PDB file of C-alpha atoms in Angstrom:
ATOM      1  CA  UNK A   1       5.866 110.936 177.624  1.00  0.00           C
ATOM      2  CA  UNK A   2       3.003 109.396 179.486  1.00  0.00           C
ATOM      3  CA  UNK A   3       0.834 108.946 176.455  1.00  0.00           C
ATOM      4  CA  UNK A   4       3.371 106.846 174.834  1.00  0.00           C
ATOM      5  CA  UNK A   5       2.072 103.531 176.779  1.00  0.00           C
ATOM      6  CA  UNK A   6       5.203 101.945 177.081  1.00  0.00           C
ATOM      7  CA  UNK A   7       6.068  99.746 179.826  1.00  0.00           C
ATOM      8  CA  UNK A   8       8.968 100.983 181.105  1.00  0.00           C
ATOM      9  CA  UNK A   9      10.723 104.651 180.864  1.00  0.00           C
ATOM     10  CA  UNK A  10      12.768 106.786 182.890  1.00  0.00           C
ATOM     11  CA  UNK A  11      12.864 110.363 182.175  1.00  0.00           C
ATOM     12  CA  UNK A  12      15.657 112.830 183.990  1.00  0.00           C
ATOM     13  CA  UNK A  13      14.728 116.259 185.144  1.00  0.00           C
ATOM     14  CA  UNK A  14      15.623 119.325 186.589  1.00  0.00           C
ATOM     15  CA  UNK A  15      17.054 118.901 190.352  1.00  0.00           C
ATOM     16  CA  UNK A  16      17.607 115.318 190.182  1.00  0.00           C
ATOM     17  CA  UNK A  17      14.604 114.563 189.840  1.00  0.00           C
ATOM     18  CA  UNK A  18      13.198 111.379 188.081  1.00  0.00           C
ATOM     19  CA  UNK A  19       9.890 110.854 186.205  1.00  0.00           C
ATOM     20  CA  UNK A  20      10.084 106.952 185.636  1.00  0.00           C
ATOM     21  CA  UNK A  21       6.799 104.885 184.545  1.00  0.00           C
ATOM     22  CA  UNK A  22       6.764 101.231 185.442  1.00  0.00           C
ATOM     23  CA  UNK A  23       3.965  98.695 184.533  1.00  0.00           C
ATOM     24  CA  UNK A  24       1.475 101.805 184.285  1.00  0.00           C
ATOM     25  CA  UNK A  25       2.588 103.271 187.367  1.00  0.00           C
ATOM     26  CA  UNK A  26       3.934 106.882 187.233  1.00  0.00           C
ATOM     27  CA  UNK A  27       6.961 107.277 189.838  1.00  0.00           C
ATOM     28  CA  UNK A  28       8.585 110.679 190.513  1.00  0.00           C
ATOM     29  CA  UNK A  29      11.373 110.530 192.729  1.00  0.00           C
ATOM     30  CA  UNK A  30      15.505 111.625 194.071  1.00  0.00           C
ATOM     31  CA  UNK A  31      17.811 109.316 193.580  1.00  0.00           C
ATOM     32  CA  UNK A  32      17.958 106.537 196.021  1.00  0.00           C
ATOM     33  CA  UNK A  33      20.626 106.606 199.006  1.00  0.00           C
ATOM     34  CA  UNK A  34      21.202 103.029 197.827  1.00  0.00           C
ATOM     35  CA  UNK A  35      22.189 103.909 194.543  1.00  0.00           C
ATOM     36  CA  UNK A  36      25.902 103.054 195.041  1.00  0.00           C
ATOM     37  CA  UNK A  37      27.854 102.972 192.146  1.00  0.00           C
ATOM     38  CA  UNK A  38      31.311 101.441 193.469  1.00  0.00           C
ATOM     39  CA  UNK A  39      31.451  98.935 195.079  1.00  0.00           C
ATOM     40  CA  UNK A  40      32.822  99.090 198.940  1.00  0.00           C
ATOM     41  CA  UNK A  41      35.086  96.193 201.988  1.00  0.00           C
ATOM     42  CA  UNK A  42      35.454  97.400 205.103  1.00  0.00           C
ATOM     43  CA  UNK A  43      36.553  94.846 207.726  1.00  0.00           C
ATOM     44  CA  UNK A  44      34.715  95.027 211.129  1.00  0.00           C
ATOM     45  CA  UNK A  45      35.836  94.079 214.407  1.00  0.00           C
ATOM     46  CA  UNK A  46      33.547  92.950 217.401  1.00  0.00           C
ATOM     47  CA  UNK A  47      32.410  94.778 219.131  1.00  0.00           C
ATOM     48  CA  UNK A  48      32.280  97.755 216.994  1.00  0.00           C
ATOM     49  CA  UNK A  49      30.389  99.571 214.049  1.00  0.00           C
ATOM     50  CA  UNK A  50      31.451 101.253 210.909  1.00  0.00           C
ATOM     51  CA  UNK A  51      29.235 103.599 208.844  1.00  0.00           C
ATOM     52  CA  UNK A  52      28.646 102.345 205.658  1.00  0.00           C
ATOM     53  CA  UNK A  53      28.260 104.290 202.073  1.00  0.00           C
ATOM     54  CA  UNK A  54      23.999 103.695 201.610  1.00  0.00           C
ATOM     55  CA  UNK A  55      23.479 106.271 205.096  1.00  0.00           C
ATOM     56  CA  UNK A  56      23.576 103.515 207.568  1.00  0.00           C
ATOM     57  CA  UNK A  57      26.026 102.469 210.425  1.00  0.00           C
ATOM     58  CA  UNK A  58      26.119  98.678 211.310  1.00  0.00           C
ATOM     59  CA  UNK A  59      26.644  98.023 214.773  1.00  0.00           C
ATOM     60  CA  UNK A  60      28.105  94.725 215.791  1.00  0.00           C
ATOM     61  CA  UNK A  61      28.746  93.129 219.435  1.00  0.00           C
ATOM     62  CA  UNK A  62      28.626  90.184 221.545  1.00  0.00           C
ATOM     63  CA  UNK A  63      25.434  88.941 223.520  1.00  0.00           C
ATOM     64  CA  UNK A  64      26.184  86.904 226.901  1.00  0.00           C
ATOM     65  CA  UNK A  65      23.944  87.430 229.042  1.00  0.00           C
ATOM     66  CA  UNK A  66      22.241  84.157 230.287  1.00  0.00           C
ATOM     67  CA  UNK A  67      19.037  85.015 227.975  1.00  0.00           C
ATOM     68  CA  UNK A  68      16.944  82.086 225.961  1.00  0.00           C
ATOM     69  CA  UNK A  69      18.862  82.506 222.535  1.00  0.00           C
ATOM     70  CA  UNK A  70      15.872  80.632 220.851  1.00  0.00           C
ATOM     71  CA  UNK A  71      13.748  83.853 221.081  1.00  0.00           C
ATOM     72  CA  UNK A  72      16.588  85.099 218.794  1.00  0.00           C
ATOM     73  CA  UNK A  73      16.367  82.325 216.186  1.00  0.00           C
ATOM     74  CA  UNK A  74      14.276  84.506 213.778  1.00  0.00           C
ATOM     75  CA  UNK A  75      16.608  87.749 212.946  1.00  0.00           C
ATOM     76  CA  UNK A  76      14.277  90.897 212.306  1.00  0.00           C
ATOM     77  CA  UNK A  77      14.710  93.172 208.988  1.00  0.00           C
ATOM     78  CA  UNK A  78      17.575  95.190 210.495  1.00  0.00           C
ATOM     79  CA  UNK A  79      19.019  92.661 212.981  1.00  0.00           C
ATOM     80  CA  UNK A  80      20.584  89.378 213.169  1.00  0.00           C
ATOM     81  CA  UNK A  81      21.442  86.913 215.466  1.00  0.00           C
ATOM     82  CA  UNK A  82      24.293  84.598 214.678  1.00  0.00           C
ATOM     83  CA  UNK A  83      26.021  81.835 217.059  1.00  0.00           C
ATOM     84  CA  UNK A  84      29.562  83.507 217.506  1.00  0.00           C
ATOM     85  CA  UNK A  85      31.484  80.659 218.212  1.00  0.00           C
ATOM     86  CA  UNK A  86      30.387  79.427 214.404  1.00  0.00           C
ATOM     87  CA  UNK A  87      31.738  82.770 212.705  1.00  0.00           C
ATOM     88  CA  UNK A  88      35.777  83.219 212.280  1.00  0.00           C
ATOM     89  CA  UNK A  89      36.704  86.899 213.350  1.00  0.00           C
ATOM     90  CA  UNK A  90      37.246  89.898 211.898  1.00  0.00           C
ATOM     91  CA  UNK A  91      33.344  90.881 209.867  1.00  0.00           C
ATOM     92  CA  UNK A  92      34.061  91.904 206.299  1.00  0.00           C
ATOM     93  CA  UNK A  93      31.374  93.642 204.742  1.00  0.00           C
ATOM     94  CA  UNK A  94      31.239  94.869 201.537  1.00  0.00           C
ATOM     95  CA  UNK A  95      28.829  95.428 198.404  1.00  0.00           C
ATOM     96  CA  UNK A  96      27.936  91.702 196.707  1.00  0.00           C
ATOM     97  CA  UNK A  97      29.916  90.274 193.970  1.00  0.00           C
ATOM     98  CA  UNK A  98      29.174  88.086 191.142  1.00  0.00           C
ATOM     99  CA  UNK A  99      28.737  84.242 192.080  1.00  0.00           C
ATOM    100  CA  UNK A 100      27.612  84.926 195.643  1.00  0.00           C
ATOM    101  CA  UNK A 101      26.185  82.257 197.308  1.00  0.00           C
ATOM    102  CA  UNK A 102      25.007  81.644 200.999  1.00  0.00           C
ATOM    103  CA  UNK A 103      22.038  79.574 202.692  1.00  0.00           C
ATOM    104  CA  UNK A 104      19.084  81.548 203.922  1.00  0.00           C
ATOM    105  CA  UNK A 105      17.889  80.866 207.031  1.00  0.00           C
ATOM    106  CA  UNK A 106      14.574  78.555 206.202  1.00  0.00           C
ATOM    107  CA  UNK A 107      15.177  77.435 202.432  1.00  0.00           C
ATOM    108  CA  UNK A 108      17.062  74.369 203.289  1.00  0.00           C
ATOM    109  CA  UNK A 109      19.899  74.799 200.661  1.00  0.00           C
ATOM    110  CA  UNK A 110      22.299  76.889 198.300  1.00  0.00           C
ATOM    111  CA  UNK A 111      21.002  80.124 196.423  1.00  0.00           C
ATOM    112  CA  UNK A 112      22.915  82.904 194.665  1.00  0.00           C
ATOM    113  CA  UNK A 113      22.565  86.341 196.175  1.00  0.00           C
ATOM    114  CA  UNK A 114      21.490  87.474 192.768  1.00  0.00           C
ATOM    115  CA  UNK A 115      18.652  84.987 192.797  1.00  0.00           C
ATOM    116  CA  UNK A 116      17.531  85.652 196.064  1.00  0.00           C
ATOM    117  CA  UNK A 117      17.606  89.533 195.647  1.00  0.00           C
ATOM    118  CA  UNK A 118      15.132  88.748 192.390  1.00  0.00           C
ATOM    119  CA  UNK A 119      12.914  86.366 194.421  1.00  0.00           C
ATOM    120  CA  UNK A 120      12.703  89.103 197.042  1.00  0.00           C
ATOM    121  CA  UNK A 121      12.000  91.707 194.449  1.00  0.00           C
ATOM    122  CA  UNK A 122      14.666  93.921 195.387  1.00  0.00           C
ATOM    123  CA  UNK A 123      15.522  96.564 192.479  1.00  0.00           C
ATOM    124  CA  UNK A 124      19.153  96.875 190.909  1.00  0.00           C
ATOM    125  CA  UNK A 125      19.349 100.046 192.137  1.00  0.00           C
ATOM    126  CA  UNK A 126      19.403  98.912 195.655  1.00  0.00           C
ATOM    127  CA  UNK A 127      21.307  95.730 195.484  1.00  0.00           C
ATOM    128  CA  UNK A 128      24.872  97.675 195.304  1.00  0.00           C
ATOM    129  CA  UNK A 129      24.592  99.073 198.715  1.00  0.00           C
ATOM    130  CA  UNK A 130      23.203  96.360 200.541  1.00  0.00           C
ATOM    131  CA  UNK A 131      25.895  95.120 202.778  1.00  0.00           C
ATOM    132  CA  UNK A 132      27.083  91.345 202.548  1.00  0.00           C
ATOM    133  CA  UNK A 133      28.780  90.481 205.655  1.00  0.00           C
ATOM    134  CA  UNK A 134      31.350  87.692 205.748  1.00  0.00           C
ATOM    135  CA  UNK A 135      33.513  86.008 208.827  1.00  0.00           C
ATOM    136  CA  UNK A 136      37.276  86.032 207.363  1.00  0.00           C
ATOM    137  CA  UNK A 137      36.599  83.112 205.552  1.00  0.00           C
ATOM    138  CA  UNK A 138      34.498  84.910 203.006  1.00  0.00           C
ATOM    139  CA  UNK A 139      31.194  82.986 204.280  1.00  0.00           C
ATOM    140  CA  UNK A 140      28.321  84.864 203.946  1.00  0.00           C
ATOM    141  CA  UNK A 141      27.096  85.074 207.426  1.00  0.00           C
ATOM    142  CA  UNK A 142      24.246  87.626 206.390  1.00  0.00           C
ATOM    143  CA  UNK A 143      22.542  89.871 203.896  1.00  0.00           C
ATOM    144  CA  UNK A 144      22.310  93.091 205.652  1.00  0.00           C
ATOM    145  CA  UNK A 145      18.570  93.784 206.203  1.00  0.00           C
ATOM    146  CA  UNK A 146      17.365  90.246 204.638  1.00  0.00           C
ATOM    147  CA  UNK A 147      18.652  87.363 205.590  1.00  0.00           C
ATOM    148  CA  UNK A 148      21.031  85.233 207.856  1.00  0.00           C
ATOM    149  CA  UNK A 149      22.844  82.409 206.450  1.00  0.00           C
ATOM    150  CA  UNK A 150      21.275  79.211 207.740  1.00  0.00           C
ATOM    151  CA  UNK A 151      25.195  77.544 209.125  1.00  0.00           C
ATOM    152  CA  UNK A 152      25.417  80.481 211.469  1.00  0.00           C
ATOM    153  CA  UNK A 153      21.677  80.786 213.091  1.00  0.00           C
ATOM    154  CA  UNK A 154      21.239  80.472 216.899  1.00  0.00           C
ATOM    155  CA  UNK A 155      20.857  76.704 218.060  1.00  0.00           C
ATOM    156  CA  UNK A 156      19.822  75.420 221.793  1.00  0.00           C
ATOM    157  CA  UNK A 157      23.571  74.733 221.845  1.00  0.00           C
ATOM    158  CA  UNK A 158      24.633  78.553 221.392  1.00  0.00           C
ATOM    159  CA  UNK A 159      26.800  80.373 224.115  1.00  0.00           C
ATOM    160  CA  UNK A 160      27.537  83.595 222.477  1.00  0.00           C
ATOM    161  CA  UNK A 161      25.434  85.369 220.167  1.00  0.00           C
ATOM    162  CA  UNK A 162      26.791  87.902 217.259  1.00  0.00           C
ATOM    163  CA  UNK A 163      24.335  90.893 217.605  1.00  0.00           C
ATOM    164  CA  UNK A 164      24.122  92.808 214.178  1.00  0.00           C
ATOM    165  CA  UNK A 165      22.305  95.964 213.569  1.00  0.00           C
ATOM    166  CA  UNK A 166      21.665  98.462 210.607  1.00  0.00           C
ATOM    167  CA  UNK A 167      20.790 101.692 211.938  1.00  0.00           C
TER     168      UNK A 167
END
């Protein structure tokens, strides 16, 4: 198998196990927890959380207390920080679908989810269980772990802030 040079190859065995050679790298490995093969919607209240199908439980609720929102304005891997009074209530969140689209937070315009998730170098096999969350308009307020949407970031002018984690 490893002789063979090729570029890429995948190679099941025993115990779930995977033997999978990328670019000259040899990867042995389980199968993912992101490895979701249908797709999920779940529609989230705030406050509240909801454990989701890839292992992790997103937690969302409402910030108020008189803090300085600005030293929320850059969301961290597994947080965000959205002006509430932007986002239309109930949260859906739910695997991605063909055609998304949102604004990430510091591009200055339009890009599909499935062009981002290339640009960031994210494998297929994770992209299914990454949550998309939406306000009931079907706005993509943020990628779950990546990226806020760039309408709903915190401003000198926020009063509430939408806490999101992924734990």
């Amino acid at each position: 198998f490893i002789e063979q040079h090729e570029i890429h190859k995948k190679l099941g065995l025993p115990q779930e196990i995977v033997l999978e050679i990328k670019a000259g790298i040899i990867i042995i490995s389980k199968p993912q927890p992101f490895a979701i093969s249908k797709g999920f919607h779940y529609t989230l209240d705030v406050p509240d959380k909801i454990d989701l199908p890839n292992g992790y439980c997103l937690h969302a609720k409402v910030l108020v207390e008189p803090l300085s929102w600005l030293n929320y304005k850059r969301s961290y891997p597994n947080q965000a920080y959205l002006d509430l009074d932007l986002v239309k209530l109930p949260l859906i969140v739910r695997s991605r679908r063909p055609g998304d689209v949102f604004v990430p937070l510091g591009l200055g315009g339009k890009k599909k989810v499935k062009e981002f998730f290339i640009d960031q170098k994210i494998g297929l096999e994770k992209r299914g269980a990454i949550p998309v969350i939406t306000d009931s308009t079907g706005q993509i307020i943020w990628l779950g772990g990546y990226r806020v949407d760039e309408r709903y970031k915190i401003t000198a002018a926020t009063q509430r802030v939408l806490y999101l984690v992924l734990k």
